Amino acid sequence: MTDKNGFFDLSKTGFSRRTALKGLAAGAGLAVAPGFVRYSQAQSSAPIKIGFQSHRTGIGAAYGRWYEKTTAAAVKAINDAGGINGRPVEVIIEDDGTDPGRGAEVVGKFATQHKTDIVYGTLFSHVVIGSAPAAGEAKMPYFVVSEGHHVASTKLNRYVFQPGITDVKSQIQSMAPWIAANAGKKVTQIFPDFAFGYDHRDYLPPALKAQGAEVIAQIAIPPTESSFTKYFPQIPAETEVIYHVMVGPAVLTFVKELGEFYGSNRPQLFGFIDSLEATDINSPGLEFLDGSHFWEGSPRYAQPDDSAAQKAYRAAVGIDDNGAAVGDPKDVSTAAHMFGCWETLYVVKKAMEDAGYKGPEDRAKLVEATEALTEFAEGPEHPQGPKTFNGKIHQCFGIQNISKVEGGRLNVVHKTKIEDGLYEPEGDYTTQAL
């Protein structure tokens, strides 16, 4: 069962909304993993407790809902296979409201009230940045699924990791050669006016300059804005490419108004899929997007060359070939990001097993075991593709997808290589005390 917003309604199961998802979420009407009762009878096999900091409300709610669905599917798969170190995984959810202050409170609550083994799942960069100090103070391993460069910059602390999704700096570096060669040389950026957007603001200009292109204008828009037409006259007439990345509930309005402003005579468009996540590209008013290109982490639409692992992952999380919820074509997923939840949980599993993790007293060992990881092979645990991991900066590196809107769907036309996104570390978390 789900509530009116599509989140798991645990109140219908005898649990509060802040209690555990055991195996796959009981509130989703799906079975608890076999063996849970047997495990819980033995103190030495008590559940691994994961505090899930979810964006159930606020501008990140669409992501939060699909992050929960993906997490539930991954936890079910892990528990069905025997859990972690022979123990079941239990997920405890708290809503951070996509708010940095509330996020810090949630991390503290996981540490002191729920006494979870780790905290996991945060997406929006300003929430990660606001929550990270609380994780460091509590010596709580904090595994985020965020995308911003804030972790890899080494400006946070040793307890914060981003091992299941690549960061913006790497993504931009990977795609800049394709943009310069195929879209145009004079680029105007439109980005959200907060930390995630600032990564795009800061890292796109040098990446394009290295390819003989240039950013001629940068337009920052508040992420809570509901209308965008007043910003578009700031786009210089000589613009050849509009590079856009917007977030939040008004993304459909943004792309519609952009189309209304330009009509059929527009510059080339290159967007991060954030401008279209959880939004049907066949919505009325989006016809102008045909022929434009988007970055995708994991493709929304099933592709002809999808691996068996990718197909199995899509089936497990419940998305159809169009990237919508099975049985509900209007419920469009956040496919480009939510795979990071699945992959991060498997990184946590691997690190806990390597560390021989038994409980909170082993958190430092878990940090060191995570830092010792170096690569993740493509497969059931990492269906998006292969990755390398740099333990010094707590960041993974992987492939990126550039997709073209054609025929009412997104078709992948270019895949980058891992090495395209590698950069020199800016610091070393492993030098910090635990």
CSV table of C-alpha atoms in Angstrom, one decimal:
chain,number,residue,atom,x,y,z
A,1,MET,CA,0.0,0.0,0.0
A,2,THR,CA,1.1,3.5,-0.7
A,3,ASP,CA,-0.2,6.9,0.5
A,4,LYS,CA,-1.6,9.5,-1.8
A,5,ASN,CA,1.9,10.7,-2.8
A,6,GLY,CA,3.0,7.2,-3.7
A,7,PHE,CA,5.3,6.7,-0.7
A,8,PHE,CA,5.2,3.6,1.4
A,9,ASP,CA,2.4,4.0,3.9
A,10,LEU,CA,3.8,2.1,6.8
A,11,SER,CA,0.9,3.3,9.1
A,12,LYS,CA,-1.3,0.7,7.3
A,13,THR,CA,0.9,-2.1,8.5
A,14,GLY,CA,1.1,-1.5,12.2
A,15,PHE,CA,4.4,0.4,11.9
A,16,SER,CA,4.8,4.1,12.1
A,17,ARG,CA,6.0,6.0,9.1
A,18,ARG,CA,9.4,6.2,10.8
A,19,THR,CA,9.9,2.6,11.5
A,20,ALA,CA,11.5,-0.1,9.5
A,21,LEU,CA,11.2,-1.3,6.0
A,22,LYS,CA,12.1,-4.9,6.7
A,23,GLY,CA,13.1,-6.6,3.5
A,24,LEU,CA,11.0,-4.9,0.9
A,25,ALA,CA,8.8,-2.2,2.4
A,26,ALA,CA,5.8,-3.8,4.2
A,27,GLY,CA,3.8,-0.7,3.2
A,28,ALA,CA,4.2,-1.6,-0.4
A,29,GLY,CA,2.3,-4.8,0.1
A,30,LEU,CA,5.4,-6.9,-0.6
A,31,ALA,CA,6.8,-9.8,1.4
A,32,VAL,CA,9.3,-9.6,4.2
A,33,ALA,CA,12.5,-11.4,3.2
A,34,PRO,CA,12.5,-15.1,4.1
A,35,GLY,CA,14.3,-15.8,7.3
A,36,PHE,CA,13.8,-12.5,9.0
A,37,VAL,CA,12.3,-13.9,12.2
A,38,ARG,CA,15.0,-16.5,12.4
A,39,TYR,CA,17.7,-13.8,12.1
A,40,SER,CA,16.1,-11.5,14.7
A,41,GLN,CA,15.9,-14.2,17.3
A,42,ALA,CA,19.6,-14.2,17.7
A,43,GLN,CA,21.2,-11.1,19.2
A,44,SER,CA,24.3,-11.7,17.1
A,45,SER,CA,22.2,-11.6,14.0
A,46,ALA,CA,20.2,-8.5,14.8
A,47,PRO,CA,19.3,-6.4,11.7
A,48,ILE,CA,21.7,-4.0,10.1
A,49,LYS,CA,19.9,-0.7,10.6
A,50,ILE,CA,20.1,1.8,7.7
A,51,GLY,CA,18.8,5.3,8.3
A,52,PHE,CA,17.3,6.5,5.1
A,53,GLN,CA,17.2,10.3,4.9
A,54,SER,CA,14.4,10.7,2.3
A,55,HIS,CA,13.1,13.8,0.5
A,56,ARG,CA,9.5,12.9,1.0
A,57,THR,CA,8.5,16.5,0.9
A,58,GLY,CA,9.9,19.7,-0.5
A,59,ILE,CA,11.4,20.3,-4.0
A,60,GLY,CA,13.0,16.8,-4.0
A,61,ALA,CA,9.8,14.8,-3.4
A,62,ALA,CA,9.6,13.2,-6.8
A,63,TYR,CA,13.2,11.9,-6.4
A,64,GLY,CA,12.5,10.9,-2.8
A,65,ARG,CA,9.6,8.7,-3.8
A,66,TRP,CA,11.5,6.8,-6.4
A,67,TYR,CA,14.6,6.6,-4.2
A,68,GLU,CA,12.4,4.8,-1.7
A,69,LYS,CA,11.1,2.4,-4.3
A,70,THR,CA,14.6,1.6,-5.5
A,71,THR,CA,15.9,1.2,-2.0
A,72,ALA,CA,13.0,-1.2,-1.1
A,73,ALA,CA,13.8,-3.3,-4.2
A,74,ALA,CA,17.5,-3.4,-3.4
A,75,VAL,CA,16.9,-4.3,0.3
A,76,LYS,CA,14.6,-7.1,-0.8
A,77,ALA,CA,17.2,-8.5,-3.2
A,78,ILE,CA,19.9,-8.3,-0.5
A,79,ASN,CA,17.7,-9.9,2.2
A,80,ASP,CA,16.5,-12.6,-0.2
A,81,ALA,CA,20.2,-13.5,-0.7
A,82,GLY,CA,21.0,-13.7,3.0
A,83,GLY,CA,21.4,-10.1,4.0
A,84,ILE,CA,24.7,-8.6,5.1
A,85,ASN,CA,27.1,-10.8,7.1
A,86,GLY,CA,24.1,-13.2,7.6
A,87,ARG,CA,22.0,-10.4,9.0
A,88,PRO,CA,18.8,-8.9,7.5
A,89,VAL,CA,18.7,-5.2,6.5
A,90,GLU,CA,16.2,-2.9,8.1
A,91,VAL,CA,15.5,0.5,6.7
A,92,ILE,CA,14.3,3.4,8.9
A,93,ILE,CA,12.9,6.4,7.0
A,94,GLU,CA,12.9,10.0,8.1
A,95,ASP,CA,11.7,12.9,5.9
A,96,ASP,CA,14.2,15.8,5.7
A,97,GLY,CA,11.8,18.0,3.7
A,98,THR,CA,14.7,18.6,1.2
A,99,ASP,CA,15.9,21.1,3.8
A,100,PRO,CA,19.5,21.4,5.0
A,101,GLY,CA,18.6,22.3,8.6
A,102,ARG,CA,16.1,19.6,8.9
A,103,GLY,CA,18.5,17.2,7.3
A,104,ALA,CA,21.1,17.8,10.0
A,105,GLU,CA,18.3,17.1,12.6
A,106,VAL,CA,17.4,13.8,10.9
A,107,VAL,CA,21.1,12.6,10.9
A,108,GLY,CA,21.2,13.4,14.6
A,109,LYS,CA,18.0,11.5,15.2
A,110,PHE,CA,19.3,8.5,13.4
A,111,ALA,CA,22.5,8.6,15.6
A,112,THR,CA,20.9,9.2,18.9
A,113,GLN,CA,17.3,7.9,18.8
A,114,HIS,CA,17.2,5.2,16.1
A,115,LYS,CA,20.8,4.2,16.6
A,116,THR,CA,21.3,3.2,13.0
A,117,ASP,CA,24.5,1.7,11.7
A,118,ILE,CA,24.7,4.2,8.9
A,119,VAL,CA,22.8,7.0,7.2
A,120,TYR,CA,22.1,6.8,3.5
A,121,GLY,CA,20.3,8.1,0.5
A,122,THR,CA,20.4,11.9,0.5
A,123,LEU,CA,20.2,13.6,-3.0
A,124,PHE,CA,20.0,17.4,-3.0
A,125,SER,CA,23.4,18.9,-2.5
A,126,HIS,CA,22.4,21.7,-0.1
A,127,VAL,CA,20.9,19.0,2.1
A,128,VAL,CA,24.1,16.9,2.0
A,129,ILE,CA,26.2,20.0,2.8
A,130,GLY,CA,24.0,20.9,5.6
A,131,SER,CA,23.8,17.4,7.0
A,132,ALA,CA,27.5,16.3,6.7
A,133,PRO,CA,28.8,18.1,9.8
A,134,ALA,CA,26.2,16.2,11.9
A,135,ALA,CA,27.4,12.9,10.4
A,136,GLY,CA,31.0,13.8,11.2
A,137,GLU,CA,30.3,14.8,14.8
A,138,ALA,CA,28.4,11.6,15.4
A,139,LYS,CA,31.0,9.6,13.6
A,140,MET,CA,28.2,8.2,11.5
A,141,PRO,CA,29.0,6.8,8.0
A,142,TYR,CA,26.9,8.8,5.6
A,143,PHE,CA,26.4,7.3,2.2
A,144,VAL,CA,24.8,9.9,-0.2
A,145,VAL,CA,23.4,9.5,-3.6
A,146,SER,CA,23.7,13.0,-4.6
A,147,GLU,CA,25.8,13.8,-7.7
A,148,GLY,CA,27.3,17.1,-6.6
A,149,HIS,CA,31.0,17.7,-6.3
A,150,HIS,CA,30.7,18.5,-2.6
A,151,VAL,CA,31.9,15.0,-1.5
A,152,ALA,CA,34.8,14.7,-4.0
A,153,SER,CA,35.9,18.2,-3.3
A,154,THR,CA,37.1,16.8,0.1
A,155,LYS,CA,35.4,19.9,1.8
A,156,LEU,CA,33.1,17.7,3.9
A,157,ASN,CA,34.5,15.0,6.3
A,158,ARG,CA,35.8,11.5,6.4
A,159,TYR,CA,32.5,9.9,7.2
A,160,VAL,CA,30.8,11.1,4.0
A,161,PHE,CA,30.8,8.9,0.9
A,162,GLN,CA,29.4,9.0,-2.7
A,163,PRO,CA,30.3,5.6,-4.1
A,164,GLY,CA,27.2,4.8,-6.2
A,165,ILE,CA,26.8,7.8,-8.5
A,166,THR,CA,29.2,10.0,-10.4
A,167,ASP,CA,29.7,13.7,-9.6
A,168,VAL,CA,28.9,16.8,-11.7
A,169,LYS,CA,32.5,17.7,-12.3
A,170,SER,CA,33.2,14.3,-13.8
A,171,GLN,CA,30.0,14.2,-15.8
A,172,ILE,CA,30.7,17.6,-17.4
A,173,GLN,CA,34.3,16.7,-18.2
A,174,SER,CA,33.1,13.6,-19.9
A,175,MET,CA,30.5,15.3,-22.0
A,176,ALA,CA,32.1,18.6,-22.9
A,177,PRO,CA,33.9,17.1,-26.0
A,178,TRP,CA,30.6,15.9,-27.4
A,179,ILE,CA,28.9,19.2,-26.8
A,180,ALA,CA,31.6,21.2,-28.4
A,181,ALA,CA,31.8,18.9,-31.4
A,182,ASN,CA,28.1,18.3,-32.0
A,183,ALA,CA,26.0,21.0,-30.5
A,184,GLY,CA,27.9,24.3,-30.8
A,185,LYS,CA,30.7,26.5,-29.5
A,186,LYS,CA,28.8,29.5,-27.9
A,187,VAL,CA,27.0,28.2,-24.9
A,188,THR,CA,24.5,29.9,-22.5
A,189,GLN,CA,24.0,28.1,-19.2
A,190,ILE,CA,20.7,28.0,-17.2
A,191,PHE,CA,21.1,26.4,-13.8
A,192,PRO,CA,19.5,26.4,-10.3
A,193,ASP,CA,20.8,28.9,-7.8
A,194,PHE,CA,22.2,26.6,-5.2
A,195,ALA,CA,25.1,24.2,-4.6
A,196,PHE,CA,24.3,21.7,-7.3
A,197,GLY,CA,23.8,24.4,-9.9
A,198,TYR,CA,27.1,26.1,-8.8
A,199,ASP,CA,28.9,22.9,-9.8
A,200,HIS,CA,27.6,23.3,-13.3
A,201,ARG,CA,28.4,27.0,-13.2
A,202,ASP,CA,32.0,26.4,-12.1
A,203,TYR,CA,33.0,23.3,-14.1
A,204,LEU,CA,31.4,23.7,-17.5
A,205,PRO,CA,33.3,26.8,-18.6
A,206,PRO,CA,36.8,25.3,-18.2
A,207,ALA,CA,35.7,21.9,-19.6
A,208,LEU,CA,34.3,23.6,-22.8
A,209,LYS,CA,37.3,26.0,-23.1
A,210,ALA,CA,39.5,22.9,-23.3
A,211,GLN,CA,37.5,21.8,-26.3
A,212,GLY,CA,37.6,25.2,-28.1
A,213,ALA,CA,34.1,26.3,-27.0
A,214,GLU,CA,33.0,29.0,-24.5
A,215,VAL,CA,30.2,29.9,-22.1
A,216,ILE,CA,29.0,33.3,-23.1
A,217,ALA,CA,26.3,33.7,-20.4
A,218,GLN,CA,25.3,32.1,-17.1
A,219,ILE,CA,21.7,32.5,-15.7
A,220,ALA,CA,21.0,31.3,-12.2
A,221,ILE,CA,17.3,30.7,-11.3
A,222,PRO,CA,16.0,30.0,-7.8
A,223,PRO,CA,15.1,26.4,-7.5
A,224,THR,CA,11.7,27.3,-6.0
A,225,GLU,CA,10.8,29.6,-9.0
A,226,SER,CA,7.4,28.8,-10.6
A,227,SER,CA,7.7,30.8,-13.8
A,228,PHE,CA,10.8,31.3,-16.0
A,229,THR,CA,9.8,33.5,-19.0
A,230,LYS,CA,11.3,36.6,-17.4
A,231,TYR,CA,14.8,35.0,-17.5
A,232,PHE,CA,14.9,34.0,-21.1
A,233,PRO,CA,15.6,37.6,-22.5
A,234,GLN,CA,19.0,37.3,-20.8
A,235,ILE,CA,20.1,34.7,-23.3
A,236,PRO,CA,22.4,36.4,-25.8
A,237,ALA,CA,21.3,36.4,-29.4
A,238,GLU,CA,24.6,34.7,-30.6
A,239,THR,CA,23.9,31.7,-28.4
A,240,GLU,CA,24.4,28.4,-30.3
A,241,VAL,CA,23.6,26.0,-27.4
A,242,ILE,CA,21.4,26.4,-24.4
A,243,TYR,CA,22.8,24.2,-21.6
A,244,HIS,CA,20.0,23.8,-19.1
A,245,VAL,CA,19.7,21.9,-15.8
A,246,MET,CA,16.7,22.7,-13.6
A,247,VAL,CA,15.3,20.8,-10.6
A,248,GLY,CA,12.1,20.7,-8.5
A,249,PRO,CA,8.3,20.5,-9.2
A,250,ALA,CA,8.3,23.3,-11.8
A,251,VAL,CA,10.6,21.5,-14.3
A,252,LEU,CA,7.7,20.9,-16.7
A,253,THR,CA,6.8,24.6,-16.6
A,254,PHE,CA,10.5,25.5,-17.3
A,255,VAL,CA,10.8,23.4,-20.5
A,256,LYS,CA,7.3,24.4,-21.7
A,257,GLU,CA,8.0,28.1,-21.3
A,258,LEU,CA,11.4,27.7,-22.9
A,259,GLY,CA,9.6,26.2,-26.0
A,260,GLU,CA,7.0,29.0,-26.0
A,261,PHE,CA,9.8,31.7,-25.9
A,262,TYR,CA,11.7,30.3,-28.9
A,263,GLY,CA,9.0,28.6,-31.0
A,264,SER,CA,10.5,26.6,-33.8
A,265,ASN,CA,13.6,28.9,-34.2
A,266,ARG,CA,15.7,27.9,-31.2
A,267,PRO,CA,19.4,27.3,-30.5
A,268,GLN,CA,20.5,23.7,-29.9
A,269,LEU,CA,19.5,22.4,-26.6
A,270,PHE,CA,21.6,20.2,-24.3
A,271,GLY,CA,20.0,19.4,-21.0
A,272,PHE,CA,20.8,17.5,-17.9
A,273,ILE,CA,17.8,15.1,-17.5
A,274,ASP,CA,17.2,16.8,-14.1
A,275,SER,CA,15.2,19.3,-16.2
A,276,LEU,CA,12.9,16.5,-17.2
A,277,GLU,CA,13.2,13.9,-14.4
A,278,ALA,CA,9.8,12.4,-13.4
A,279,THR,CA,8.2,14.3,-16.4
A,280,ASP,CA,6.7,12.7,-19.4
A,281,ILE,CA,8.5,13.9,-22.5
A,282,ASN,CA,5.3,13.5,-24.5
A,283,SER,CA,3.5,16.0,-22.3
A,284,PRO,CA,1.7,18.7,-24.4
A,285,GLY,CA,4.0,21.6,-25.1
A,286,LEU,CA,7.2,19.6,-25.1
A,287,GLU,CA,7.2,18.9,-28.8
A,288,PHE,CA,10.0,21.5,-29.3
A,289,LEU,CA,12.3,19.1,-27.5
A,290,ASP,CA,12.4,16.8,-30.4
A,291,GLY,CA,16.0,16.6,-31.7
A,292,SER,CA,17.5,18.0,-28.5
A,293,HIS,CA,19.9,16.1,-26.3
A,294,PHE,CA,20.0,15.2,-22.6
A,295,TRP,CA,22.6,13.7,-20.2
A,296,GLU,CA,21.3,10.6,-18.4
A,297,GLY,CA,23.1,8.6,-15.8
A,298,SER,CA,21.1,5.4,-16.4
A,299,PRO,CA,18.7,5.7,-19.4
A,300,ARG,CA,15.0,6.2,-18.7
A,301,TYR,CA,13.9,4.2,-21.8
A,302,ALA,CA,15.0,0.6,-22.3
A,303,GLN,CA,17.7,0.5,-24.9
A,304,PRO,CA,18.4,-2.3,-27.6
A,305,ASP,CA,21.7,-3.1,-26.0
A,306,ASP,CA,20.5,-3.3,-22.4
A,307,SER,CA,22.4,-5.9,-20.4
A,308,ALA,CA,20.7,-8.7,-18.6
A,309,ALA,CA,21.7,-7.0,-15.3
A,310,GLN,CA,20.0,-3.8,-16.5
A,311,LYS,CA,16.8,-5.6,-17.5
A,312,ALA,CA,16.7,-7.4,-14.1
A,313,TYR,CA,17.3,-4.2,-12.2
A,314,ARG,CA,14.4,-2.4,-14.1
A,315,ALA,CA,12.1,-5.3,-13.4
A,316,ALA,CA,13.1,-5.3,-9.7
A,317,VAL,CA,12.4,-1.6,-9.2
A,318,GLY,CA,9.2,-1.8,-11.3
A,319,ILE,CA,9.7,0.4,-14.3
A,320,ASP,CA,8.5,-0.4,-17.8
A,321,ASP,CA,10.4,0.1,-21.1
A,322,ASN,CA,9.4,3.8,-21.1
A,323,GLY,CA,10.8,4.3,-17.6
A,324,ALA,CA,7.4,4.7,-15.9
A,325,ALA,CA,6.0,2.6,-13.1
A,326,VAL,CA,4.7,-0.7,-14.2
A,327,GLY,CA,0.9,-0.3,-14.6
A,328,ASP,CA,0.9,3.5,-14.4
A,329,PRO,CA,2.4,5.2,-17.4
A,330,LYS,CA,1.8,8.6,-15.8
A,331,ASP,CA,4.2,7.8,-12.9
A,332,VAL,CA,7.5,8.6,-14.6
A,333,SER,CA,10.6,7.6,-12.8
A,334,THR,CA,13.8,9.4,-11.9
A,335,ALA,CA,15.8,6.7,-13.6
A,336,ALA,CA,18.9,8.8,-14.3
A,337,HIS,CA,19.6,9.1,-10.5
A,338,MET,CA,17.8,6.4,-8.6
A,339,PHE,CA,20.0,3.5,-9.8
A,340,GLY,CA,22.6,5.1,-7.4
A,341,CYS,CA,20.5,3.9,-4.5
A,342,TRP,CA,20.7,0.3,-5.7
A,343,GLU,CA,24.4,0.5,-6.3
A,344,THR,CA,25.2,2.3,-3.1
A,345,LEU,CA,23.5,-0.3,-1.0
A,346,TYR,CA,25.6,-3.0,-2.7
A,347,VAL,CA,28.8,-0.9,-1.9
A,348,VAL,CA,27.7,-0.8,1.7
A,349,LYS,CA,27.1,-4.5,1.7
A,350,LYS,CA,30.6,-5.2,0.2
A,351,ALA,CA,32.3,-2.8,2.6
A,352,MET,CA,30.6,-4.2,5.7
A,353,GLU,CA,31.5,-7.7,4.6
A,354,ASP,CA,35.1,-6.7,4.0
A,355,ALA,CA,35.2,-5.0,7.4
A,356,GLY,CA,33.6,-8.0,9.3
A,357,TYR,CA,31.1,-5.3,10.5
A,358,LYS,CA,29.3,-6.3,13.7
A,359,GLY,CA,27.8,-3.0,15.0
A,360,PRO,CA,28.3,0.7,15.6
A,361,GLU,CA,31.6,0.0,17.3
A,362,ASP,CA,33.0,-1.0,13.9
A,363,ARG,CA,32.0,2.2,12.1
A,364,ALA,CA,35.7,3.3,11.8
A,365,LYS,CA,36.5,-0.1,10.3
A,366,LEU,CA,33.6,0.4,7.8
A,367,VAL,CA,35.0,3.7,6.8
A,368,GLU,CA,38.4,2.2,6.1
A,369,ALA,CA,37.0,-0.8,4.3
A,370,THR,CA,35.0,1.5,2.0
A,371,GLU,CA,38.1,3.6,1.3
A,372,ALA,CA,39.9,0.4,0.3
A,373,LEU,CA,37.5,-0.3,-2.5
A,374,THR,CA,38.8,0.4,-6.0
A,375,GLU,CA,36.4,-0.8,-8.6
A,376,PHE,CA,32.9,-2.2,-9.2
A,377,ALA,CA,32.2,-4.5,-12.1
A,378,GLU,CA,29.1,-4.1,-14.2
A,379,GLY,CA,26.6,-6.7,-13.3
A,380,PRO,CA,23.5,-7.3,-11.0
A,381,GLU,CA,25.0,-5.2,-8.2
A,382,HIS,CA,26.1,-2.4,-10.6
A,383,PRO,CA,23.6,-2.5,-13.5
A,384,GLN,CA,24.3,1.1,-14.7
A,385,GLY,CA,27.8,0.2,-15.7
A,386,PRO,CA,31.4,-0.4,-14.4
A,387,LYS,CA,32.9,2.1,-12.0
A,388,THR,CA,36.2,2.9,-10.3
A,389,PHE,CA,36.4,4.3,-6.8
A,390,ASN,CA,38.9,6.7,-5.4
A,391,GLY,CA,39.1,6.1,-1.6
A,392,LYS,CA,41.0,9.4,-1.1
A,393,ILE,CA,38.0,11.5,-2.2
A,394,HIS,CA,35.2,9.0,-1.5
A,395,GLN,CA,33.9,9.3,-5.1
A,396,CYS,CA,33.2,6.8,-7.8
A,397,PHE,CA,33.7,7.4,-11.6
A,398,GLY,CA,31.6,5.7,-14.3
A,399,ILE,CA,30.2,6.1,-17.7
A,400,GLN,CA,27.7,8.8,-18.9
A,401,ASN,CA,25.0,8.6,-21.5
A,402,ILE,CA,24.0,11.3,-24.0
A,403,SER,CA,20.5,10.7,-25.3
A,404,LYS,CA,18.5,12.3,-28.1
A,405,VAL,CA,14.8,13.0,-28.1
A,406,GLU,CA,13.3,11.4,-31.1
A,407,GLY,CA,10.0,9.7,-31.8
A,408,GLY,CA,8.7,10.6,-28.3
A,409,ARG,CA,11.5,8.8,-26.4
A,410,LEU,CA,15.1,9.2,-25.4
A,411,ASN,CA,17.6,7.1,-27.4
A,412,VAL,CA,21.2,6.8,-26.2
A,413,VAL,CA,23.5,8.1,-29.0
A,414,HIS,CA,26.8,8.3,-27.1
A,415,LYS,CA,28.4,6.6,-24.1
A,416,THR,CA,31.5,8.1,-22.5
A,417,LYS,CA,34.3,6.1,-21.0
A,418,ILE,CA,35.3,6.1,-17.3
A,419,GLU,CA,38.6,7.7,-18.1
A,420,ASP,CA,36.8,10.6,-19.8
A,421,GLY,CA,35.7,11.8,-16.4
A,422,LEU,CA,38.8,11.2,-14.3
A,423,TYR,CA,40.4,14.2,-12.6
A,424,GLU,CA,43.2,14.9,-10.1
A,425,PRO,CA,42.0,14.6,-6.5
A,426,GLU,CA,41.7,17.9,-4.6
A,427,GLY,CA,42.5,16.4,-1.2
A,428,ASP,CA,42.6,13.2,0.8
A,429,TYR,CA,40.0,12.3,3.3
A,430,THR,CA,42.1,9.4,4.5
A,431,THR,CA,44.5,11.8,6.2
A,432,GLN,CA,41.7,12.9,8.6
A,433,ALA,CA,41.4,11.3,12.0
A,434,LEU,CA,38.5,8.8,12.5
